[in-house]
Short mmCIF file of N, CA and C in Angstrom, two decimals:
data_model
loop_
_atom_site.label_atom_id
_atom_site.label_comp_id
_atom_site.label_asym_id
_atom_site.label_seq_id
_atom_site.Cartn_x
_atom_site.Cartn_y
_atom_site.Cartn_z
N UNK A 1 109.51 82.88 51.35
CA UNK A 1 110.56 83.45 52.17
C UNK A 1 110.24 84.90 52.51
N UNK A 2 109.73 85.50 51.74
CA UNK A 2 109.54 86.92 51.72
C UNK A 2 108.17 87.45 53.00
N UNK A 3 107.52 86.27 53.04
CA UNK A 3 106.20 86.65 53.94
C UNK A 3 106.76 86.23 55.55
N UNK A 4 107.57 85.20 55.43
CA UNK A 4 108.17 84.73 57.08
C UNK A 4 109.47 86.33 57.34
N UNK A 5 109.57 86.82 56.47
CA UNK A 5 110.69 87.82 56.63
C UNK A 5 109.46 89.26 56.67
N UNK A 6 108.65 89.59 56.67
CA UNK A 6 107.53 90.11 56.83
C UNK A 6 107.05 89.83 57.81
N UNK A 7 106.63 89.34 58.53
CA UNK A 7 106.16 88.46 59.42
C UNK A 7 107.28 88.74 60.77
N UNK A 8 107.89 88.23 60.31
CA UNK A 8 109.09 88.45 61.36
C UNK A 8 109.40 89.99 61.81
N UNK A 9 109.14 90.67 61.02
CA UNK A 9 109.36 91.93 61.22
C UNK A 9 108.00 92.84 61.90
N UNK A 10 107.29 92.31 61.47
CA UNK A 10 105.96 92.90 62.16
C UNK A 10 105.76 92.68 63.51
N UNK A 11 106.47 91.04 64.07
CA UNK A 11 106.52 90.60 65.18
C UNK A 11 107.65 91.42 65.92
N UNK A 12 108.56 91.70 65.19
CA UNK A 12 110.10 92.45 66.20
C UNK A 12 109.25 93.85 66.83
N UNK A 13 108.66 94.45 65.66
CA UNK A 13 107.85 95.86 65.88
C UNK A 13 106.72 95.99 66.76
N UNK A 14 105.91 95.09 66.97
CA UNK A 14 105.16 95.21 67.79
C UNK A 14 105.43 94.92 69.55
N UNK A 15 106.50 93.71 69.32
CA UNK A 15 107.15 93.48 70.45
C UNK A 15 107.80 94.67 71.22
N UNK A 16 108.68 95.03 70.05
CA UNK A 16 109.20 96.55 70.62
C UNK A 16 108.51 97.70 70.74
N UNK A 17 107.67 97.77 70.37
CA UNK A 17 106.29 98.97 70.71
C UNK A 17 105.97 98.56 71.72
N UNK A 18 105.40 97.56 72.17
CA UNK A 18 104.85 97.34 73.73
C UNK A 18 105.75 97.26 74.70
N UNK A 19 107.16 96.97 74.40
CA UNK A 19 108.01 97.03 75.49
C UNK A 19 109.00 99.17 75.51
N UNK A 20 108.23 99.78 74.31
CA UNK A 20 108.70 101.20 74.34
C UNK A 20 107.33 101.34 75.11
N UNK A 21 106.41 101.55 75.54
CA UNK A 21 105.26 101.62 75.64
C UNK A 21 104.81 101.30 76.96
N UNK A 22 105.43 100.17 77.54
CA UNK A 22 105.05 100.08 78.70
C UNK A 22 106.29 99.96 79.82
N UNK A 23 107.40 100.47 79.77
CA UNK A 23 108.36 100.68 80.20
C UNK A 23 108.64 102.24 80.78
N UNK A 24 108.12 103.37 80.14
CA UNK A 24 108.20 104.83 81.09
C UNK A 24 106.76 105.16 81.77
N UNK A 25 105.86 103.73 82.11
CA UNK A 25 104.68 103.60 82.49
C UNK A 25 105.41 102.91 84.13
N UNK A 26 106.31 101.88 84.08
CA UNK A 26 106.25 101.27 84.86
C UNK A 26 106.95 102.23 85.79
N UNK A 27 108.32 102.63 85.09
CA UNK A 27 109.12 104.00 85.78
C UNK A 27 108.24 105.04 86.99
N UNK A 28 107.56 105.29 85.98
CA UNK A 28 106.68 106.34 86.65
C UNK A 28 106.29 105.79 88.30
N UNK A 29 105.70 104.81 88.27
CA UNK A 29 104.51 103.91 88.55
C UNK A 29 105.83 103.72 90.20
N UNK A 30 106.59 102.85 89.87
CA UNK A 30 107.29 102.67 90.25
C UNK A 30 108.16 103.69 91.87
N UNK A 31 108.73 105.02 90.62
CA UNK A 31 109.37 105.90 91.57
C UNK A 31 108.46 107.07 92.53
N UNK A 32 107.02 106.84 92.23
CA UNK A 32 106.14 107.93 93.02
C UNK A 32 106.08 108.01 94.34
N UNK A 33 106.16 107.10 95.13
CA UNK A 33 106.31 106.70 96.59
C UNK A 33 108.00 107.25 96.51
N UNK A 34 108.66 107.17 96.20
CA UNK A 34 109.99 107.95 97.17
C UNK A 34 110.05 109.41 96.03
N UNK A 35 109.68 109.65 95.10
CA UNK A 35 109.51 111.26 94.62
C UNK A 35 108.81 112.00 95.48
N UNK A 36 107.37 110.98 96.13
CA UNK A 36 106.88 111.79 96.67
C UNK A 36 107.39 112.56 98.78
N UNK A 37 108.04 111.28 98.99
CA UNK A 37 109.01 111.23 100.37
C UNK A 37 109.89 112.22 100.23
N UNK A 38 110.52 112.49 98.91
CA UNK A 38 111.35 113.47 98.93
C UNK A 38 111.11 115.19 98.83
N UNK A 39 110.06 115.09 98.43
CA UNK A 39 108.93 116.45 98.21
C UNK A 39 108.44 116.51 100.22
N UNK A 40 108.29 115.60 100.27
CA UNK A 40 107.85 115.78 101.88
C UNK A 40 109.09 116.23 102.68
N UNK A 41 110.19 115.39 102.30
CA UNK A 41 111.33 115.77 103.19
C UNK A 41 111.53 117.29 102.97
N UNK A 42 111.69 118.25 101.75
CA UNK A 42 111.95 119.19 101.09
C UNK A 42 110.77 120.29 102.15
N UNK A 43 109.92 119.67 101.92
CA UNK A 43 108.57 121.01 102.66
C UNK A 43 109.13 120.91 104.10
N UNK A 44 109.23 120.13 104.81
CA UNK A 44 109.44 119.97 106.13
C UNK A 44 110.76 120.34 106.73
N UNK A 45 111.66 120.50 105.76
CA UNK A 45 112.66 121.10 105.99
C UNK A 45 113.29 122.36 105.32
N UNK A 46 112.30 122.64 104.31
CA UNK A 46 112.77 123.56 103.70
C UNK A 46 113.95 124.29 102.91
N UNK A 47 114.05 122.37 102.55
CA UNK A 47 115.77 122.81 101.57
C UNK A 47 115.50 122.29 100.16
N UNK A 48 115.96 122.63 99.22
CA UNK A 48 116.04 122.16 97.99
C UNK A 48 114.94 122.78 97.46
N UNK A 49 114.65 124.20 98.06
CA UNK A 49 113.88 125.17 97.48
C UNK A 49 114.52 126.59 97.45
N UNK A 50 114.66 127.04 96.07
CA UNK A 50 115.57 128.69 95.51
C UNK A 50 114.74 129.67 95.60
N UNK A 51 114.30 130.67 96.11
CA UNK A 51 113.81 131.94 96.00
C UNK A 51 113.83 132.07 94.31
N UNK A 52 112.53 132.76 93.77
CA UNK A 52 112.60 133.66 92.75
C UNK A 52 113.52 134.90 92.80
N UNK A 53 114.01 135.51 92.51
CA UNK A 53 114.70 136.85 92.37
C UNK A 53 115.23 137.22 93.59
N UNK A 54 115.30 138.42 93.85
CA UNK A 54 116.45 138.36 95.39
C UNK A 54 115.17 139.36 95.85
N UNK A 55 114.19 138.88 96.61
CA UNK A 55 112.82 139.57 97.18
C UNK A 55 113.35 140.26 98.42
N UNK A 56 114.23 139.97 99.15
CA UNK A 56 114.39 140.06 100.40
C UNK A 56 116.37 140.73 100.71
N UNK A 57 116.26 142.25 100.31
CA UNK A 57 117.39 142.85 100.48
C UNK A 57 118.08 143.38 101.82
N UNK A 58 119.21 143.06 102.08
CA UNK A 58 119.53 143.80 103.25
C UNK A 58 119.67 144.95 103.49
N UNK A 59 119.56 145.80 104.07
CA UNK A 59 119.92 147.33 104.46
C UNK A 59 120.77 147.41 105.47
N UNK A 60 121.95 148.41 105.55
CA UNK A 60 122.56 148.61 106.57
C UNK A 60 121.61 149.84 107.45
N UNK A 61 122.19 149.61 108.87
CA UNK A 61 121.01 150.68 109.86
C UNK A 61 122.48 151.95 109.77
N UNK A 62 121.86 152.91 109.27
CA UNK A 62 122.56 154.31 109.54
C UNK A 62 122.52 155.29 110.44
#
């Protein structure tokens, strides 16, 4: 009893290692074609991009 309960457990663990394992592989794999559409939309329109620091101050003309 003790080796099918061993056994069994080695099988749950490995099962679940390959499905932790190849699951933020597929993600990836998966969302690159519209991550990358959206990086295109972003350059081409130039939104969903913040300035570093405030580079660019106004002055009043005196």
């Amino acid at each position: 009893m003790t080796i099918e309960y061993v056994l069994l457990l080695f099988a749950a663990f490995f099962i679940g290692l390959k499905v932790f394992m190849t699951a933020p592989a597929n993600a990836f794999r998966e969302s690159g074609p519209r991550l990358a559409a959206r990086v295109e939309q972003q350059l081409a329109t130039g939104d969903g991009f913040k300035p570093k620091g405030n580079s660019q101050e106004w002055t009043s003309d005196q």
